[in-house]
Short mmCIF file of C-alpha atoms in Angstrom, two decimals:
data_model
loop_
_atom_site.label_atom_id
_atom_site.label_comp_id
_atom_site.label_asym_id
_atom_site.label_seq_id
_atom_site.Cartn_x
_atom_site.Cartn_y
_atom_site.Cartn_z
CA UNK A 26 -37.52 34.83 -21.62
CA UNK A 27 -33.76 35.16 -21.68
CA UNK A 28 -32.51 31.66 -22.12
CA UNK A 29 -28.67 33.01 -21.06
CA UNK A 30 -30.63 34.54 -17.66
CA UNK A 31 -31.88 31.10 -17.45
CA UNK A 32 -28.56 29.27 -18.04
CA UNK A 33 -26.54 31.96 -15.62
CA UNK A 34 -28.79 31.19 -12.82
CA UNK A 35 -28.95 27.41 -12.89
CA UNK A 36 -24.85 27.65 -13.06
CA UNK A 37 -25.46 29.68 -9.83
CA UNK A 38 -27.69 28.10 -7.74
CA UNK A 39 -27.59 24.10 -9.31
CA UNK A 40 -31.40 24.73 -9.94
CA UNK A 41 -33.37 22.96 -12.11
CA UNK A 42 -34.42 24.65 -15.79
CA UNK A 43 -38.05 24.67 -14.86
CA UNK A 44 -37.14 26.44 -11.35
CA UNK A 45 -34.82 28.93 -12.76
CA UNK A 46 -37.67 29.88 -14.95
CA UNK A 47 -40.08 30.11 -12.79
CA UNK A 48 -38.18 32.36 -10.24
CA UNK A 49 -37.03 34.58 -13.15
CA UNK A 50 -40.30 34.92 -13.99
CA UNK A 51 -41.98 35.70 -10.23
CA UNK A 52 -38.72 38.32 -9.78
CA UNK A 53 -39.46 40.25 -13.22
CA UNK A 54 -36.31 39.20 -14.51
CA UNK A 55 -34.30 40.47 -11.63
CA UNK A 56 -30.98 37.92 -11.27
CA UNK A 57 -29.89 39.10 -7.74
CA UNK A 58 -33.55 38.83 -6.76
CA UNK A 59 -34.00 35.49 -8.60
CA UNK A 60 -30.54 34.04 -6.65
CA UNK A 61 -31.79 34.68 -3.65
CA UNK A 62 -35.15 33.14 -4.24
CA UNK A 63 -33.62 29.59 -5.25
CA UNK A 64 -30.85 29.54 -2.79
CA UNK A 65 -33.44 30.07 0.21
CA UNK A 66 -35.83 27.31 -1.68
CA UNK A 67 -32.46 25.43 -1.40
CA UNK A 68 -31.78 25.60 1.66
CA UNK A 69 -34.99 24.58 2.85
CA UNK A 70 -34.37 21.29 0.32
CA UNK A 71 -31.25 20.87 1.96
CA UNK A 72 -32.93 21.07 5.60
CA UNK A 73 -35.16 18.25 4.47
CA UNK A 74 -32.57 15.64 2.46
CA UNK A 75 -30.54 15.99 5.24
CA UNK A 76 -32.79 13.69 7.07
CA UNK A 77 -32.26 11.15 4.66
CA UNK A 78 -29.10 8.28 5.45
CA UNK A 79 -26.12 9.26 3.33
CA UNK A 80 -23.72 6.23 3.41
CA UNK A 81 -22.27 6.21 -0.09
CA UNK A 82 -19.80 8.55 -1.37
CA UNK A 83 -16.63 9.18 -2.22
CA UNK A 84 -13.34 9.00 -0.03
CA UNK A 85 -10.75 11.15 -1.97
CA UNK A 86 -7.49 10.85 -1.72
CA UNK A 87 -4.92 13.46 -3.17
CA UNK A 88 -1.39 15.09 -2.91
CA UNK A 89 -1.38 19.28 -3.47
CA UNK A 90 2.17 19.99 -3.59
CA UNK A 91 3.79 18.11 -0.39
CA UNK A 92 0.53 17.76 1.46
CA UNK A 93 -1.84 14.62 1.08
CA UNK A 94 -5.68 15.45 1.94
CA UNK A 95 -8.16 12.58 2.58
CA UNK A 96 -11.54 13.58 2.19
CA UNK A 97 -14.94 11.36 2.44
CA UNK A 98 -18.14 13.15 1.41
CA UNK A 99 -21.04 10.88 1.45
CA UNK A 100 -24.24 10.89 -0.74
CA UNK A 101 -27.33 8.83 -0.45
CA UNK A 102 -26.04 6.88 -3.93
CA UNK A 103 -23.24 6.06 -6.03
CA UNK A 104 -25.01 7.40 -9.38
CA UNK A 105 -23.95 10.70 -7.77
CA UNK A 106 -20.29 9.62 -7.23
CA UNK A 107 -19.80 8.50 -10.90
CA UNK A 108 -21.00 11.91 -12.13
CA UNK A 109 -17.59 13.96 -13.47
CA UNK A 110 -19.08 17.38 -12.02
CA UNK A 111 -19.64 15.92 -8.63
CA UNK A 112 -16.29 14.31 -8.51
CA UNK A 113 -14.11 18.43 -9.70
CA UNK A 114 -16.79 19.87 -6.86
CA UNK A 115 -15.43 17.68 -4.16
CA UNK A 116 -11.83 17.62 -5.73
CA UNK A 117 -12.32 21.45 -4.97
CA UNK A 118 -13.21 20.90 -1.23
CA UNK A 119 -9.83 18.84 -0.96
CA UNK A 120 -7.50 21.57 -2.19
CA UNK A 121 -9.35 24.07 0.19
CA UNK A 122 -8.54 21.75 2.72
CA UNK A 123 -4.68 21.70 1.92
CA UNK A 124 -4.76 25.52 1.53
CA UNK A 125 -6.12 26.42 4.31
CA UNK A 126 -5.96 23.16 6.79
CA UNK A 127 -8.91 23.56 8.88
CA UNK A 128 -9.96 22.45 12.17
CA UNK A 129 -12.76 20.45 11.77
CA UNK A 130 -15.79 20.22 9.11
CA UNK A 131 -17.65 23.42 10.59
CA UNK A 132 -14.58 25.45 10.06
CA UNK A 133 -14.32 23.61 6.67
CA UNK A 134 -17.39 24.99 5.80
CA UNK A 135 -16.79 28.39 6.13
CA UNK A 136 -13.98 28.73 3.74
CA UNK A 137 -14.48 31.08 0.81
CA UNK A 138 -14.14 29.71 -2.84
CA UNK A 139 -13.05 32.52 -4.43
CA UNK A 140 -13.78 31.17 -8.11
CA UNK A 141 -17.27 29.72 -7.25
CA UNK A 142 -18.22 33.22 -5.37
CA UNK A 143 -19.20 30.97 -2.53
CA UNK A 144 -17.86 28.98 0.85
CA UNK A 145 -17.80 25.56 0.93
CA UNK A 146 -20.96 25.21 3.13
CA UNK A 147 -22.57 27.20 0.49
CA UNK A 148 -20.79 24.75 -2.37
CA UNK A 149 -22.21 21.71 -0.85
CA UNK A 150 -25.78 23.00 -0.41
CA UNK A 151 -25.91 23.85 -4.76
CA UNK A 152 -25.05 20.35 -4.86
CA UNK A 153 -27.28 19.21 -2.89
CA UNK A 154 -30.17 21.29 -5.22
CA UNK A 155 -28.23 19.99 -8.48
CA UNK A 156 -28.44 16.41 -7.25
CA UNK A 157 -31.48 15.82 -5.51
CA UNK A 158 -30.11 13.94 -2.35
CA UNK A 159 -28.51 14.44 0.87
CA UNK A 160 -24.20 15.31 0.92
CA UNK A 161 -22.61 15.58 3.83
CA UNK A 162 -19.26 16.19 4.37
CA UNK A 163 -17.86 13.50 6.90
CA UNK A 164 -14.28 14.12 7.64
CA UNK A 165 -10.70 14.70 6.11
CA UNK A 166 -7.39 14.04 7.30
CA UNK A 167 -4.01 15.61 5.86
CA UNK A 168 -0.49 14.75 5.79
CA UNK A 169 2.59 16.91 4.94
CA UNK A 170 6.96 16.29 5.59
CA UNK A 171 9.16 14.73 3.12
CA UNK A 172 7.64 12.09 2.13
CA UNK A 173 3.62 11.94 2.06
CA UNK A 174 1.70 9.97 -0.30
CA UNK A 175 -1.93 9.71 -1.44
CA UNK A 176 -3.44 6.61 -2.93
CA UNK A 177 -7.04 5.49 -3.87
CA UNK A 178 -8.23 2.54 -3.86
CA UNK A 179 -11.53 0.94 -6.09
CA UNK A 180 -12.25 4.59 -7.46
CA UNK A 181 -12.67 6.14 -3.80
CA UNK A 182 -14.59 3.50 -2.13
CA UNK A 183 -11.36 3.39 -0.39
CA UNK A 184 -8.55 6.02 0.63
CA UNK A 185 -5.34 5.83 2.03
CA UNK A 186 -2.60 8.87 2.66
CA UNK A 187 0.37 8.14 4.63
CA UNK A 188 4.10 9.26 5.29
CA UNK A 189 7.39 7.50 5.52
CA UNK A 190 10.85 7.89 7.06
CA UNK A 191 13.98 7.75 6.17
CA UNK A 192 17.33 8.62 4.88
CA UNK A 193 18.03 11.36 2.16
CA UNK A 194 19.70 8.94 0.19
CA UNK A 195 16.47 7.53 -1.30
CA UNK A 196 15.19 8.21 -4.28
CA UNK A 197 12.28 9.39 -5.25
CA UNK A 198 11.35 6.25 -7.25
CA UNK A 199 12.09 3.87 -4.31
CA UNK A 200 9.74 5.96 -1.73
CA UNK A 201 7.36 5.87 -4.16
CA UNK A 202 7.38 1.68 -5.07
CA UNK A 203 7.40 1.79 -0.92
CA UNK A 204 4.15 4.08 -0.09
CA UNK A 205 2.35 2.53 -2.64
CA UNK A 206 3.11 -1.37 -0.95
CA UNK A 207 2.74 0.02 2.24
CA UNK A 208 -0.56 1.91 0.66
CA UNK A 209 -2.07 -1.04 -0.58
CA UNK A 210 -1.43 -3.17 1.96
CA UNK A 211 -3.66 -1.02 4.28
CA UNK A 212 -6.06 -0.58 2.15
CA UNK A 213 -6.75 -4.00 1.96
CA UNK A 214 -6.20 -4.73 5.47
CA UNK A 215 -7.24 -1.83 7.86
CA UNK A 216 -4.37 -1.86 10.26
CA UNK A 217 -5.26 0.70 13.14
CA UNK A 218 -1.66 1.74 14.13
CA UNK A 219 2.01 1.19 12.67
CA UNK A 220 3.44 -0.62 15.33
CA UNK A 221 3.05 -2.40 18.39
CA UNK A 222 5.22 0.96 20.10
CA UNK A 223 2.44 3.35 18.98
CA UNK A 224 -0.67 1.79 21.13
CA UNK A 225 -0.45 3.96 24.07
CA UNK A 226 -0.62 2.33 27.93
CA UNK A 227 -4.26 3.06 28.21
CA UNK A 228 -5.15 1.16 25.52
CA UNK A 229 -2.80 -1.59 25.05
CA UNK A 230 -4.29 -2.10 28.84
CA UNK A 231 -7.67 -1.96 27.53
CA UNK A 232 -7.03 -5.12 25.23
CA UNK A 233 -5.48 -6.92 27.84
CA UNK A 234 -8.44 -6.43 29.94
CA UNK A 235 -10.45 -7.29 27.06
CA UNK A 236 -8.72 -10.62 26.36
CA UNK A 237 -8.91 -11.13 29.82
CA UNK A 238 -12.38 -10.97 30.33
CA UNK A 239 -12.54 -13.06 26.34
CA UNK A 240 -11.01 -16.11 28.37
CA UNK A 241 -13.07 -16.19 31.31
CA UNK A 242 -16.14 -16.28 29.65
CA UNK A 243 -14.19 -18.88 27.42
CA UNK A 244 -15.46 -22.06 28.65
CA UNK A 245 -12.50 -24.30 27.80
CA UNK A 246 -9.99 -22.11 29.57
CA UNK A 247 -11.93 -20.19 32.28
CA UNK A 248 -11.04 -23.09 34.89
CA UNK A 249 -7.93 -23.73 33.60
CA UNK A 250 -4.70 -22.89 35.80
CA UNK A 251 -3.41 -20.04 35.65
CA UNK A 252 -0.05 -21.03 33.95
CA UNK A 253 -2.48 -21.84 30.65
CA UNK A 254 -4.60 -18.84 30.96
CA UNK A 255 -1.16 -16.31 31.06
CA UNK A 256 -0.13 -18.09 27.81
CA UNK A 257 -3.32 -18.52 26.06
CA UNK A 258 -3.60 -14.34 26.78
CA UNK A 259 -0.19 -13.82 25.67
CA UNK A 260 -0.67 -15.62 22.30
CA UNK A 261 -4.36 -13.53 21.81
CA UNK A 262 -2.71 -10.65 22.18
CA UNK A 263 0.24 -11.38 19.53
CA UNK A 264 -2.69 -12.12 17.34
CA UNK A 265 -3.88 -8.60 17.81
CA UNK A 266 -0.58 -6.66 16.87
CA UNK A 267 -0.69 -9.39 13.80
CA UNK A 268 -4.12 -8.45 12.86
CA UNK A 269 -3.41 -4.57 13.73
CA UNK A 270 -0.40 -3.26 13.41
CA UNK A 271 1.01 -2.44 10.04
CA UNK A 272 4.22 -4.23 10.62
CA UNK A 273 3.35 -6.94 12.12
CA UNK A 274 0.54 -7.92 9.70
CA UNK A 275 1.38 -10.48 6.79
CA UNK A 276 2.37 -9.09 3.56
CA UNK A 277 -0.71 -8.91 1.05
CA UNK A 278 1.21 -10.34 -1.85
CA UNK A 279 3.60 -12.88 -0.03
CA UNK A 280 1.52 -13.99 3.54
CA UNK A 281 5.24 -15.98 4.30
CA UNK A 282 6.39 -12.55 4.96
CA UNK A 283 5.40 -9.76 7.08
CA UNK A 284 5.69 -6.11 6.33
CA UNK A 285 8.42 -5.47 8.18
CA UNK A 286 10.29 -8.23 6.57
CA UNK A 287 8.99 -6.68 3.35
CA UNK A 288 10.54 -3.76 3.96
CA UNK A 289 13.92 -4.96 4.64
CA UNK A 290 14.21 -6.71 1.28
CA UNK A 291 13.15 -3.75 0.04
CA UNK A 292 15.87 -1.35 1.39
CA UNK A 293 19.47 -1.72 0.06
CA UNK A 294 21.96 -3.50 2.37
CA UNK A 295 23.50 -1.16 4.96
CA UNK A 296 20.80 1.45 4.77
CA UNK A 297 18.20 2.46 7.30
CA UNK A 298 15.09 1.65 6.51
CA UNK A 299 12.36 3.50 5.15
CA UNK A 300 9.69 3.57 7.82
CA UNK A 301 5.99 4.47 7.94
CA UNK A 302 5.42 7.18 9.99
CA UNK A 303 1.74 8.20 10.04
CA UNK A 304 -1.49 6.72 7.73
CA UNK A 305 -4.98 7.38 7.44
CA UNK A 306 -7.49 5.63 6.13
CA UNK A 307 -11.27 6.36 5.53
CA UNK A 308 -13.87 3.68 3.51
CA UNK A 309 -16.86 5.11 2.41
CA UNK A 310 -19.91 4.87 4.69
CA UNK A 311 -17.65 3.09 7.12
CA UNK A 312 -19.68 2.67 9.82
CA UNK A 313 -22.66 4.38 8.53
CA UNK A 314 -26.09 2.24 8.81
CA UNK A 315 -27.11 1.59 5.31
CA UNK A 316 -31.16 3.13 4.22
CA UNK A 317 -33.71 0.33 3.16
CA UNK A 318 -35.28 1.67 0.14
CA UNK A 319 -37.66 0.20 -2.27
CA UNK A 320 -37.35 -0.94 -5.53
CA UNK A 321 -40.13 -1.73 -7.95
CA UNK A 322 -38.35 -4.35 -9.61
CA UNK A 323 -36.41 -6.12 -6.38
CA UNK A 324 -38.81 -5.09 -3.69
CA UNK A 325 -37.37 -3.77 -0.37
CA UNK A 326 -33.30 -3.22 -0.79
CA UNK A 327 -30.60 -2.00 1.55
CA UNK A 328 -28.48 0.14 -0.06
CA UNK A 329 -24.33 -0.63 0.48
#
């Protein structure tokens, strides 16, 4: 048999040597005929892995030209993750994402990838035959304007993009030093918003009623007067925007300081500030209930 027919159809379909083989051999040699066998045979393998719990992965974060793309596709383990072919595949997905900016994942799917002859949806079912376990793409976020940035953290178990503000005067060296503080600091503390200004009246009402209900159930204040109860709400609350908001939160490499005070010794005197705008932030499997599996050696695991 034709061991470059064999080679040209597992680059095709992600099939194994022994399955390209064996459908080049039921087909008579026939390549179209052969494709189509393994990618149906795929898709059925894809129908079944996708039952299985996916919460490893790989959140990607990148810049393509003066867009930043945040991506997180998961996989059942990281073995897949540390594999270089794996890592270009989903690197393709990203810049798809930043030429095209899609909707949502379904729409996602359906882009064309002209130089792999396929759409994404397509894309991620080959690597789901190449790899033997379940990939789902789980969401992507993407920034553009003057000044976006991209940063990963741990080799993509975390990813951050985010864009500032600020005057033209700045140079590009002094936005960058900037994102990548303001990018680090939110990777390692998973703010939710920038500032206290940017929780809307429906929720910051929703917190209030939270710590409201927090201290009646609290049995040291709940029959307190009413005097300590406003103040003991007040200060729960200021520990929220602390604990939330970007600005507010204590600087990761000086906790004397917070980040707005970082960025003020950061800007020259008399100069507006540069300001973060927008940020996103994905962690892989966030959220994601982690699949006990066992292992000879350890017994049952759960996998992280």
């Amino acid at each position: 048999m034709n061991i470059e027919a064999i080679q040209t159809l597992r680059r095709e379909t992600g099939a194994g040597l022994a399955d390209c083989r064996a459908a080049l051999a039921e087909h008579d040699g026939d390549m179209a005929k052969a494709i189509s066998s393994l990618l149906q045979k795929g898709a059925r393998t894809a129908e079944r892995k996708a039952e299985r719990t996916a919460a490893d992965g790989l959140a990607l974060a990148r810049m393509y030209g003066r867009r930043a793309v945040l991506l997180e596709v998961n996989t059942q383990t990281d073995f897949v993750v540390q594999n270089a072919l794996f890592r270009t595949q989903v690197e393709t997905i990203a810049e798809a994402i930043a030429l095209h900016l899609p909707d949502d994942v379904a729409a996602l799917q359906r882009i064309r990838l002209p130089q792999h002859g396929m759409t994404v949806g397509e894309l991620v079912q080959k690597m789901v035959i190449t790899y033997g376990e379940n990939i789902v793409i789980r969401r992507f976020a993407t920034l553009s304007g003057s000044m976006p940035y991209a940063y990963m953290h741990q080799d993509g178990k975390i990813g951050v993009i985010l864009s500032l503000t600020g005057p033209d005067s700045i140079g590009p060296a002094q936005w960058e030093s900037v994102a990548r503080e303001l990018a680090m600091q939110i990777a390692a503390m998973k703010p939710l918003f920038v500032s206290r200004d940017d929780l809307g009246a429906k929720a910051l009402q929703d917190v209030a009623r939270q710590i409201e209900a927090d201290i009646a159930a609290d049995e040291s204040l709940g029959q307190k007067p009413a005097e300590i109860r406003t103040r003991a709400a007040t200060g729960r609350l200021e520990k929220y925007f602390r604990a939330n908001a970007l600005l507010e939160q204590s600087w990761i490499r000086d906790d004397a300081k917070s980040v707005r005070q970082m960025l003020a010794a950061m800007n020259a005197p008399g100069e507006s500030s540069i300001r973060p705008d927008r940020f996103y932030r994905y962690e892989r499997g966030e959220g994601i209930e982690s699949e006990a599996v066992f292992c000879p050696l350890f017994g049952t695991i759960r996998r992280q």
